[in-house]
PDB file of C-alpha atoms in Angstrom:
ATOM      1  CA  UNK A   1      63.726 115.160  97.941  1.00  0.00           C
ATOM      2  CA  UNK A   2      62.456 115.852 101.798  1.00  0.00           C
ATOM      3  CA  UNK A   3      63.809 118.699 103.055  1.00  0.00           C
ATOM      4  CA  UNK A   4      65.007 119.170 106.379  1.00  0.00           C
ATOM      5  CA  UNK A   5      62.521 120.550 107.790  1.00  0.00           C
ATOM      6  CA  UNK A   6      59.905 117.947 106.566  1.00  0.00           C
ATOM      7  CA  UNK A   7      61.747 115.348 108.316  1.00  0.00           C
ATOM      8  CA  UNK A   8      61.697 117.298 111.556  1.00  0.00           C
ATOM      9  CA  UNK A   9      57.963 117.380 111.578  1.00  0.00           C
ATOM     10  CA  UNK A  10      57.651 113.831 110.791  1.00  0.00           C
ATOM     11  CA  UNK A  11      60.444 113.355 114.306  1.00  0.00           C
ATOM     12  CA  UNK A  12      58.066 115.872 115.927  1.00  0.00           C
ATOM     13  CA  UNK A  13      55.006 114.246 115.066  1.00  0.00           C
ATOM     14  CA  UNK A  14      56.049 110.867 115.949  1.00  0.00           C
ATOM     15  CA  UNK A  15      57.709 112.128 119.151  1.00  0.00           C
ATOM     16  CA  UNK A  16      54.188 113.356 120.342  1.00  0.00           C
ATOM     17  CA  UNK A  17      52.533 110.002 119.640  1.00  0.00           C
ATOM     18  CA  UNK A  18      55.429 108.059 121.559  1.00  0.00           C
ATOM     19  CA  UNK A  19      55.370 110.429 124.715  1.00  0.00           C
ATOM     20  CA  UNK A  20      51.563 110.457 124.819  1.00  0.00           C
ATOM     21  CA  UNK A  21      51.761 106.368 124.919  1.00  0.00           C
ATOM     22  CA  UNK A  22      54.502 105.684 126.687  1.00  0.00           C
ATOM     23  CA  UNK A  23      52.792 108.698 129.360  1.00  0.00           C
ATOM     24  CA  UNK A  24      49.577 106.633 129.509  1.00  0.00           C
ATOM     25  CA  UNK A  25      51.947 103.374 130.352  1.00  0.00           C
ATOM     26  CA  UNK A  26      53.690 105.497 133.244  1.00  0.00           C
ATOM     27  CA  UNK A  27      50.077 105.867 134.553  1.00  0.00           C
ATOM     28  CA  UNK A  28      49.262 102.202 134.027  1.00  0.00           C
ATOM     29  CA  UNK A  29      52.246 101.479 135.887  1.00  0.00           C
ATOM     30  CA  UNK A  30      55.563 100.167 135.083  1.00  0.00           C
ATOM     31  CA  UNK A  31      57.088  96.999 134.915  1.00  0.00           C
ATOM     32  CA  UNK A  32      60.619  96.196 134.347  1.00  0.00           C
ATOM     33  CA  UNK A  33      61.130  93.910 131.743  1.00  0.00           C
ATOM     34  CA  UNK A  34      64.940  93.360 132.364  1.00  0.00           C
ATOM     35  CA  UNK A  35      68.304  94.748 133.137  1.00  0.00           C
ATOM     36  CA  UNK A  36      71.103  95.084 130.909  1.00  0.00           C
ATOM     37  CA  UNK A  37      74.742  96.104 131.150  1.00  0.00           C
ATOM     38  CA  UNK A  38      74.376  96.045 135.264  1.00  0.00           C
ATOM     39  CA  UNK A  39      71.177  95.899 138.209  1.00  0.00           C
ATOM     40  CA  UNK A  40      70.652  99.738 138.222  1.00  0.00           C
ATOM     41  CA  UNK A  41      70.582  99.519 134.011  1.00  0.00           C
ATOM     42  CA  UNK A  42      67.064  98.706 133.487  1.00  0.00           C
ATOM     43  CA  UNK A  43      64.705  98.322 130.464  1.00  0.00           C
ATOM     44  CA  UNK A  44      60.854  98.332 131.019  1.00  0.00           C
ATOM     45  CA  UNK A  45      58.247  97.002 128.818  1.00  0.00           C
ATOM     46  CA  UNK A  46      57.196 100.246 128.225  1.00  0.00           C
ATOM     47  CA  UNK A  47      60.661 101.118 126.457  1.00  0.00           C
ATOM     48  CA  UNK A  48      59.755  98.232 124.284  1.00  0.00           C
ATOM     49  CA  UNK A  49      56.622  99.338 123.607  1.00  0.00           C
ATOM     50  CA  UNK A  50      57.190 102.724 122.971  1.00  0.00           C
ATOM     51  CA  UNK A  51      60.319 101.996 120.405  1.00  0.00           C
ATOM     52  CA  UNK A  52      58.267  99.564 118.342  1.00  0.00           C
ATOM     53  CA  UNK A  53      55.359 102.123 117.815  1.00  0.00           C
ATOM     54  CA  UNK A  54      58.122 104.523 116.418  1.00  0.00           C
ATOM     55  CA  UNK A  55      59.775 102.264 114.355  1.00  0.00           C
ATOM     56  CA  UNK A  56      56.540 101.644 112.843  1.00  0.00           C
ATOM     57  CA  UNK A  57      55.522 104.809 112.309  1.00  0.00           C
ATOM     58  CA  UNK A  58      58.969 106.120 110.862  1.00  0.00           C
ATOM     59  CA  UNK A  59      58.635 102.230 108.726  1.00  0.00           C
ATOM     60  CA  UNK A  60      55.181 104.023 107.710  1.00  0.00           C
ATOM     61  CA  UNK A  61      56.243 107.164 106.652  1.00  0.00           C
ATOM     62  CA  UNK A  62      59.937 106.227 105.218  1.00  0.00           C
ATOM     63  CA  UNK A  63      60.258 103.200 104.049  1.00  0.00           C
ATOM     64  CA  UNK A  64      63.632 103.227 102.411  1.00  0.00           C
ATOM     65  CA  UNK A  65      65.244 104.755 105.719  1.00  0.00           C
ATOM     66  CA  UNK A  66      67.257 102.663 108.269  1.00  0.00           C
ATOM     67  CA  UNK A  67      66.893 102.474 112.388  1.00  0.00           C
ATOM     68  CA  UNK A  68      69.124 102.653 115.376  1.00  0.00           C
ATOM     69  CA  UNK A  69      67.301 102.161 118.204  1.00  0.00           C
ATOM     70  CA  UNK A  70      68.414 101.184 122.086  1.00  0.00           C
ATOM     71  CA  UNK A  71      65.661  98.417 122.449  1.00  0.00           C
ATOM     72  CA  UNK A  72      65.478  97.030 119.225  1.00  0.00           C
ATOM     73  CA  UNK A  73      68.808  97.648 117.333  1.00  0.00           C
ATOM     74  CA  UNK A  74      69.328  98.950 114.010  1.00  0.00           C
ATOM     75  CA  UNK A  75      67.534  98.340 110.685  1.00  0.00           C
ATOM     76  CA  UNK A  76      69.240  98.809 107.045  1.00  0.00           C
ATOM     77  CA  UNK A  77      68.893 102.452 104.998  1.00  0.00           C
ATOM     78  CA  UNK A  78      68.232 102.080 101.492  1.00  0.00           C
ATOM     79  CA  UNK A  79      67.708 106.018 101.392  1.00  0.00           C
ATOM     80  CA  UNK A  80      71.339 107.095 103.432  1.00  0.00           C
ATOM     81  CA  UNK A  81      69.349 108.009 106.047  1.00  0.00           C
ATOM     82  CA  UNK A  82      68.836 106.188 109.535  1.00  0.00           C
ATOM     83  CA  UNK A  83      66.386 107.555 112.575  1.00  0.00           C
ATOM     84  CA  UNK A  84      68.417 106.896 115.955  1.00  0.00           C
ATOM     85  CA  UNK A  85      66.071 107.055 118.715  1.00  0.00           C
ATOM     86  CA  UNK A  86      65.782 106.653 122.435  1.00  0.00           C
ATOM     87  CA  UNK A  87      62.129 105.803 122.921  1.00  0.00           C
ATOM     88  CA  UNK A  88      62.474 106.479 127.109  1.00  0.00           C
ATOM     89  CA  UNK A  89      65.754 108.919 127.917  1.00  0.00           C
ATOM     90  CA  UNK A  90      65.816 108.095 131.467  1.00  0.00           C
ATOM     91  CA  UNK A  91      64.299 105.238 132.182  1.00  0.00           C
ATOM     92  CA  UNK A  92      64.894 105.267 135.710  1.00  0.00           C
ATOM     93  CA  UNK A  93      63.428 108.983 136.152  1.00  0.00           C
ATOM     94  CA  UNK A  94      60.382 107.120 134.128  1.00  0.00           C
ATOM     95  CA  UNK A  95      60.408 104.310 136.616  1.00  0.00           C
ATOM     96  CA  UNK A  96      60.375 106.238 139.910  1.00  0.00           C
ATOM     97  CA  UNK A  97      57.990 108.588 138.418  1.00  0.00           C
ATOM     98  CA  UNK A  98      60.749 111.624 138.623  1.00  0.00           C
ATOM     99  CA  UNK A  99      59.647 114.460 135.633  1.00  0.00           C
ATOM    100  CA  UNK A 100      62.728 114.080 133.797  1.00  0.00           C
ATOM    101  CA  UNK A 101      62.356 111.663 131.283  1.00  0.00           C
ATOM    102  CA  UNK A 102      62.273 112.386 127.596  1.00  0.00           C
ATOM    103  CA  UNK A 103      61.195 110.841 123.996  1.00  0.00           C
ATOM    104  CA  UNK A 104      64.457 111.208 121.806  1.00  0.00           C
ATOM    105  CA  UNK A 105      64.088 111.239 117.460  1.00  0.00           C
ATOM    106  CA  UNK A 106      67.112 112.181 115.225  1.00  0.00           C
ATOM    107  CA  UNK A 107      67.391 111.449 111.423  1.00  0.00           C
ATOM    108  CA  UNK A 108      70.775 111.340 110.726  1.00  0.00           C
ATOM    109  CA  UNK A 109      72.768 111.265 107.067  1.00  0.00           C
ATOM    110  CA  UNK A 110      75.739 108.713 106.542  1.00  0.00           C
ATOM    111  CA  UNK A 111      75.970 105.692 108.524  1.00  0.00           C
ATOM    112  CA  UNK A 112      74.684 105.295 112.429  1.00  0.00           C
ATOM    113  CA  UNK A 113      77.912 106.252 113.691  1.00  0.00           C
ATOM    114  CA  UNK A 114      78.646 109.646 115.906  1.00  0.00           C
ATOM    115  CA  UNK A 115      81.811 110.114 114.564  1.00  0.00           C
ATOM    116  CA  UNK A 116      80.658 109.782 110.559  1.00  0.00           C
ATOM    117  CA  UNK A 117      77.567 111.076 110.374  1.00  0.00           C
ATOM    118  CA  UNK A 118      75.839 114.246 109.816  1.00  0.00           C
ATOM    119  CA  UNK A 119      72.302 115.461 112.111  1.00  0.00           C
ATOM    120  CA  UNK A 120      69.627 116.729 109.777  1.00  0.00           C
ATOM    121  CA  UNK A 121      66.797 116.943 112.124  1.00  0.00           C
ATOM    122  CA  UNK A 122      65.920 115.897 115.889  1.00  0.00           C
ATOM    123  CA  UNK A 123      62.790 116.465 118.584  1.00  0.00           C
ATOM    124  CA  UNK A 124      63.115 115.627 122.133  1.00  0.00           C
ATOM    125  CA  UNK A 125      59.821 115.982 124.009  1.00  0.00           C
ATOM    126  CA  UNK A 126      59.091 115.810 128.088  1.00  0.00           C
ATOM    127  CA  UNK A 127      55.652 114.474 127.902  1.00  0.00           C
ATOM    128  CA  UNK A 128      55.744 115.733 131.804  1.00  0.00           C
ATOM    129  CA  UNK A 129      56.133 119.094 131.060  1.00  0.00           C
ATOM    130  CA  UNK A 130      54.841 119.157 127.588  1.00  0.00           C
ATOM    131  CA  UNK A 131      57.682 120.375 126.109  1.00  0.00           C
ATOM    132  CA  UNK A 132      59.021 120.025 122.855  1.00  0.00           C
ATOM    133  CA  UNK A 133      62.479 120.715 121.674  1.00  0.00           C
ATOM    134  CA  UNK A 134      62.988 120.713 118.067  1.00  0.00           C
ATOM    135  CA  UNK A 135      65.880 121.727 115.540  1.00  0.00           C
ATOM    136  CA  UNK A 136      66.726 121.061 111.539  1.00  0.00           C
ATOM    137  CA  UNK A 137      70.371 121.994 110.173  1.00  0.00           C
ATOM    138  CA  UNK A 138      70.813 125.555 109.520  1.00  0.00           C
ATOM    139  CA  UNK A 139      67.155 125.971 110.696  1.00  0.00           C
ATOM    140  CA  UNK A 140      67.817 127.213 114.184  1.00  0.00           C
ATOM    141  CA  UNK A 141      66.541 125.225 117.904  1.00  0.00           C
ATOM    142  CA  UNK A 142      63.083 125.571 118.903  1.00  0.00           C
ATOM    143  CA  UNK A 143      61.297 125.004 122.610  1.00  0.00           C
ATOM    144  CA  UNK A 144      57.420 124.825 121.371  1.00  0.00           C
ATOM    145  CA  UNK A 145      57.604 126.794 117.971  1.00  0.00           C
ATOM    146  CA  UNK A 146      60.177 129.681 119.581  1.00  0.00           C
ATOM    147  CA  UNK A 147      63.291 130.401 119.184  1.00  0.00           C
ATOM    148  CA  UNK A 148      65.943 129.087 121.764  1.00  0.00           C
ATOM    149  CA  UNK A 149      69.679 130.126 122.454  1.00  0.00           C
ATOM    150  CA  UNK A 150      72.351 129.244 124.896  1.00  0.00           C
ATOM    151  CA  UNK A 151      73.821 131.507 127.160  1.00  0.00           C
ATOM    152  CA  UNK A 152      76.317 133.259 126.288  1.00  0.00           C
ATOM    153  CA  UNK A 153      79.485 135.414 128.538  1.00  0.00           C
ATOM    154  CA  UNK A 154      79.399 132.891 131.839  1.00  0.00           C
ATOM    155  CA  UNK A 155      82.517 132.329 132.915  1.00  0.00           C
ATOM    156  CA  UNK A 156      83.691 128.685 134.355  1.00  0.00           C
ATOM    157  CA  UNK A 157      82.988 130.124 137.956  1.00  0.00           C
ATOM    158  CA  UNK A 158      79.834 131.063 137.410  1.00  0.00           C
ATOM    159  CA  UNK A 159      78.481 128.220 135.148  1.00  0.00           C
ATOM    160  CA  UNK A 160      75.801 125.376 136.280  1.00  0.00           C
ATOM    161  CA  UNK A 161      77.120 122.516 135.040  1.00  0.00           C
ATOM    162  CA  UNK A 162      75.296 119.428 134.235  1.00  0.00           C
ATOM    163  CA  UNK A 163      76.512 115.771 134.168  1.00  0.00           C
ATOM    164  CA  UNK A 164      75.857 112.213 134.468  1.00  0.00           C
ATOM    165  CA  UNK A 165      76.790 108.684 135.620  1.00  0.00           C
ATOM    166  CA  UNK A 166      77.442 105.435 134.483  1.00  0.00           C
ATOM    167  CA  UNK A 167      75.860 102.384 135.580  1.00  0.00           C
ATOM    168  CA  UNK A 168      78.524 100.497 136.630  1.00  0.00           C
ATOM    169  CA  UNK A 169      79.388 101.070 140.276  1.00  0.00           C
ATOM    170  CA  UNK A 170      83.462 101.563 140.052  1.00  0.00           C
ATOM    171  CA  UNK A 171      83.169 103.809 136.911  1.00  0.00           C
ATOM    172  CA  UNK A 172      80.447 105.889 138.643  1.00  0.00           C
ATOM    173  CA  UNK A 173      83.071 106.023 142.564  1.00  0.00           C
ATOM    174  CA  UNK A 174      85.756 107.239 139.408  1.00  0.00           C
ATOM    175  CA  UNK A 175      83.398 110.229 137.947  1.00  0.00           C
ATOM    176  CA  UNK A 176      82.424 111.472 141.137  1.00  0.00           C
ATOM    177  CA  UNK A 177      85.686 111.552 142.104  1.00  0.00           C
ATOM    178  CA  UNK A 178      86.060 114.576 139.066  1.00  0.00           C
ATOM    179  CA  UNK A 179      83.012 116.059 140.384  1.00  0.00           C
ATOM    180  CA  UNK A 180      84.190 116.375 143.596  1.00  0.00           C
ATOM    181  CA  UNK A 181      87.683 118.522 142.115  1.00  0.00           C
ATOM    182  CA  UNK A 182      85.042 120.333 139.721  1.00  0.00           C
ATOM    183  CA  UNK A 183      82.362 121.236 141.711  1.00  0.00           C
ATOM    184  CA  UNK A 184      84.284 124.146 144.033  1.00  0.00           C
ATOM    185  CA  UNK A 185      85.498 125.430 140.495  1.00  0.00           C
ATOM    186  CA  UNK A 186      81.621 126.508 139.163  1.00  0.00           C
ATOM    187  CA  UNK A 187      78.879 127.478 140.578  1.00  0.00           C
ATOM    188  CA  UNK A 188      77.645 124.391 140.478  1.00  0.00           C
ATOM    189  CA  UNK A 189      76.026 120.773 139.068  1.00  0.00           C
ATOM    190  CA  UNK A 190      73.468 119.358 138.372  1.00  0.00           C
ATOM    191  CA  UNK A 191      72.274 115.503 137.436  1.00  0.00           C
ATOM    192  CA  UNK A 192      69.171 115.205 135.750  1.00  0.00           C
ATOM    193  CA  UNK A 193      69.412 111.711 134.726  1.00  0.00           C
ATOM    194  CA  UNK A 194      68.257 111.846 131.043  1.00  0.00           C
ATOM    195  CA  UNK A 195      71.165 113.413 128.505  1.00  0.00           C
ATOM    196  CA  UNK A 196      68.528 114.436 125.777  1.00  0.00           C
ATOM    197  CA  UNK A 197      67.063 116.923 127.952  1.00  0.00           C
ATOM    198  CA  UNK A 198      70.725 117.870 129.665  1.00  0.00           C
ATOM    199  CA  UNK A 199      71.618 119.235 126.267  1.00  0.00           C
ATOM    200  CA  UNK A 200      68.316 120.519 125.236  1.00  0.00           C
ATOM    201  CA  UNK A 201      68.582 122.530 128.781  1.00  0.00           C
ATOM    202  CA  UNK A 202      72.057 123.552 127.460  1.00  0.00           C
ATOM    203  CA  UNK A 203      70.372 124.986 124.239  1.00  0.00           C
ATOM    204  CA  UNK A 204      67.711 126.709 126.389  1.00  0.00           C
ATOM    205  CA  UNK A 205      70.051 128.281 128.621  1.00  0.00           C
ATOM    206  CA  UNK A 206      69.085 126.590 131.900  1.00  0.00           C
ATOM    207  CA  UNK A 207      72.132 124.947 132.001  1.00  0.00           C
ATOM    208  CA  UNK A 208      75.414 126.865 130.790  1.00  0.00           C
ATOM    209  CA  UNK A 209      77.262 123.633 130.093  1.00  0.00           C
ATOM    210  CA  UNK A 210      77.203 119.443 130.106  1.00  0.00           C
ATOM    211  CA  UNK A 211      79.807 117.314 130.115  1.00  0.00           C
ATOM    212  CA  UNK A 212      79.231 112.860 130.396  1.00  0.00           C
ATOM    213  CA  UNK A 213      80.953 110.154 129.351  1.00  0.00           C
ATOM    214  CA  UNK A 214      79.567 107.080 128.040  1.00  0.00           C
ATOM    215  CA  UNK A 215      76.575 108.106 125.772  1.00  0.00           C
ATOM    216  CA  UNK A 216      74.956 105.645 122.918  1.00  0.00           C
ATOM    217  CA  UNK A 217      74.249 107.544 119.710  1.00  0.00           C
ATOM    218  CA  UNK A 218      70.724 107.306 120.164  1.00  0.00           C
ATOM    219  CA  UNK A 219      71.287 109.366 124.122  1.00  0.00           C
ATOM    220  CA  UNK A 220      72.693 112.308 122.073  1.00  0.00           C
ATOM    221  CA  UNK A 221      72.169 112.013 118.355  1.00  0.00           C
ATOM    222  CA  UNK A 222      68.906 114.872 118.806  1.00  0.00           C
ATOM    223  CA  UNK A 223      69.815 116.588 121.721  1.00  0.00           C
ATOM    224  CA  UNK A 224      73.291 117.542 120.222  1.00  0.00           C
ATOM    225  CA  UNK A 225      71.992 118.849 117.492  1.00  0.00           C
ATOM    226  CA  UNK A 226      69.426 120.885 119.121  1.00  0.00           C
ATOM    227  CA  UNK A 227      72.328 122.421 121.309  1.00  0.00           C
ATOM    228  CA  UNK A 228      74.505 123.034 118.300  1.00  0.00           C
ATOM    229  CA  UNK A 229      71.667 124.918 116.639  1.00  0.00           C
ATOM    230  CA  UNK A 230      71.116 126.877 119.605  1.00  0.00           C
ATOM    231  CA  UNK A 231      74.681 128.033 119.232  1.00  0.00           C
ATOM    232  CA  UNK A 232      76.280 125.459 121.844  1.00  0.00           C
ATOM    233  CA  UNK A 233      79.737 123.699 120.858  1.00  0.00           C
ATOM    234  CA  UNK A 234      79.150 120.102 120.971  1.00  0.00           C
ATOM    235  CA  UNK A 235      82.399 118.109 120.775  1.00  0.00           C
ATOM    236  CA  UNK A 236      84.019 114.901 122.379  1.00  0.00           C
ATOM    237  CA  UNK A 237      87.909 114.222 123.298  1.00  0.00           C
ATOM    238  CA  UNK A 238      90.252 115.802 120.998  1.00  0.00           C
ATOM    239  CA  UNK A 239      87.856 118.358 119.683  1.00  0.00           C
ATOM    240  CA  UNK A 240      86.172 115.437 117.215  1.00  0.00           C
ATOM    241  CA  UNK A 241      82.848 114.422 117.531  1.00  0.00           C
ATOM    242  CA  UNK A 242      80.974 113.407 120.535  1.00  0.00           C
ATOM    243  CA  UNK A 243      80.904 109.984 121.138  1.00  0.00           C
ATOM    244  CA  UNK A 244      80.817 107.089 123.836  1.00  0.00           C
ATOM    245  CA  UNK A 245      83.925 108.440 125.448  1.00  0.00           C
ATOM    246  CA  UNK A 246      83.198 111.901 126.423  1.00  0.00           C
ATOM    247  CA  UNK A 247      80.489 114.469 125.119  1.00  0.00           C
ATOM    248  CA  UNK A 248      80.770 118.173 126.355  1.00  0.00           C
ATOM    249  CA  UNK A 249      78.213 120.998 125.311  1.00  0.00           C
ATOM    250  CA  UNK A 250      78.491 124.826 125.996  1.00  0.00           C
ATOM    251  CA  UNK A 251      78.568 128.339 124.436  1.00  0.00           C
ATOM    252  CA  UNK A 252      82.196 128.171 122.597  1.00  0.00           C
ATOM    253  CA  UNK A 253      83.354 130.740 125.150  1.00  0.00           C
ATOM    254  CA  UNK A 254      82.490 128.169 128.386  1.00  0.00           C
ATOM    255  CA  UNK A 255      83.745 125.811 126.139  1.00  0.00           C
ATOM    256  CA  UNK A 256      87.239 126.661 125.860  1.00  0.00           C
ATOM    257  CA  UNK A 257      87.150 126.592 129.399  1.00  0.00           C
ATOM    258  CA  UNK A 258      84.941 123.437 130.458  1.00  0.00           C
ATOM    259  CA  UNK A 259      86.486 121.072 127.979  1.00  0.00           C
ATOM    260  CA  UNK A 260      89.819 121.305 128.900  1.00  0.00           C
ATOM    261  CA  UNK A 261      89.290 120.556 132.542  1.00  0.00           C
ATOM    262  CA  UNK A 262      86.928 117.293 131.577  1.00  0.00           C
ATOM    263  CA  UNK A 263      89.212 116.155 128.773  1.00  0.00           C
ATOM    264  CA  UNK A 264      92.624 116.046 131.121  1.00  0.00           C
ATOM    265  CA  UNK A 265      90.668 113.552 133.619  1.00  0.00           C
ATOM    266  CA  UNK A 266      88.647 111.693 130.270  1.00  0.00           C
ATOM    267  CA  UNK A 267      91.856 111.498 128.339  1.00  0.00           C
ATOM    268  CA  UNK A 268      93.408 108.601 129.802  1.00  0.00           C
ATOM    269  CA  UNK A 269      89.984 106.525 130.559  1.00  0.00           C
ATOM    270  CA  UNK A 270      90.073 103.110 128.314  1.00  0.00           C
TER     271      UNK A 270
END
């Protein structure tokens, strides 16, 4: 049986080879392939590119494993295990050439679903910065091989807080309405525009919390994992799991205080 920590370094090592490719494409220069759910939604060949040579590599390495990926779908487990992977977190950082895009690989047990399955192992690399975030169950969160925790004893007023928008124009006037009441409550936000690396900043302490609506499995399945194991609580409405209709990250003592506020204006979203 693979242990945990064997499937991390086959995420890590097949994180590196995505970011260094879909890096060289950036350079080549990028060309939208479509748009999806609306105009400011896009999807360039590059994320194509970059999922395929990932799903063949993981196809390489573990055959009997399924896929769940946001270009190309998902793909059967024979093993109970399924990769969910963002090949380009931030696609539109990527396209205007902002650093803040990110290579996203989780291995997940159960079926592809947020609310049913359990994160064994995930990497999320910058290939701007270089930077690799990595974390196995029970194994701790790592930035480049060392050790990473969140920051604990910040109060609400003195937390940065990072979020992000949907693509859709009235859902995006509706969150920034919340931002607006939030923003004179902590010290203040931030919008990075690629969620992977909002909760691996989380887990590294340079944000104290993260709160969005409207992830896919494959925006958070690594990055919440690498913020639980950094000691963040990772949750969604209710307390349950995160999910498409609200993730929030933090040390459990910002928690208790962040969540509350997001869930009373989340709560009642359809």
């Amino acid at each position: 049986m693979t242990s945990n920590a064997e499937l991390l370094e086959i995420a890590a090592t097949v994180a590196r080879r995505a970011a260094a490719f879909a890096l060289q494409r950036r350079q080549d220069g990028v060309e939208i392939a479509a748009s999806k759910s609306s105009l400011s939604d896009i999807v360039t060949r590059a994320d194509r590119e970059t999922e395929q040579l990932i799903r063949d590599a993981l196809s390489a390495a573990r055959p009997r494993d399924g896929f769940l990926g946001e270009e190309s779908g998902g793909g059967s487990s024979q093993s109970g295990l399924t990769w969910v992977v963002d090949p380009i977190d931030g696609t539109v950082n990527y396209f205007y050439g902002i650093p803040a895009w990110a290579v996203s690989i989780a291995v997940v047990e159960g079926d592809p679903e947020p609310a049913t399955w359990k994160a064994l192992a995930g990497a999320v690399m910058n290939p701007i910065s270089g930077e690799v975030f990595t974390a196995y169950t029970g194994g701790g969160a790592r930035l480049n091989g060392e050790p990473i925790h969140v920051t604990e004893g910040v109060e609400l007023p003195l937390a940065l807080i990072g979020t992000g928008f949907g693509y859709d124009a009235d859902v995006r006037r509706r969150q920034a309405g919340f931002v607006a009441e939030l923003i004179g409550d902590v010290r203040d936000i931030r919008r990075i525009g690629a969620a992977s690396l909002d909760l691996c900043s989380v887990a590294a302490g340079r944000l104290d919390g993260y709160y969005e609506r409207g992830l896919n499995p494959w925006d958070h399945a690594a990055g919440a994992l690498i913020a639980q194991e950094a000691g963040a609580r990772v949750a969604g409405l209710g307390g349950g799991p995160a999910d498409r209709r609200l993730t929030v990250a933090a040390a459990p003592d910002l928690f208790e205080q962040l969540h509350p506020r997001v869930e009373r204006f989340y709560a009642d979203w359809e």
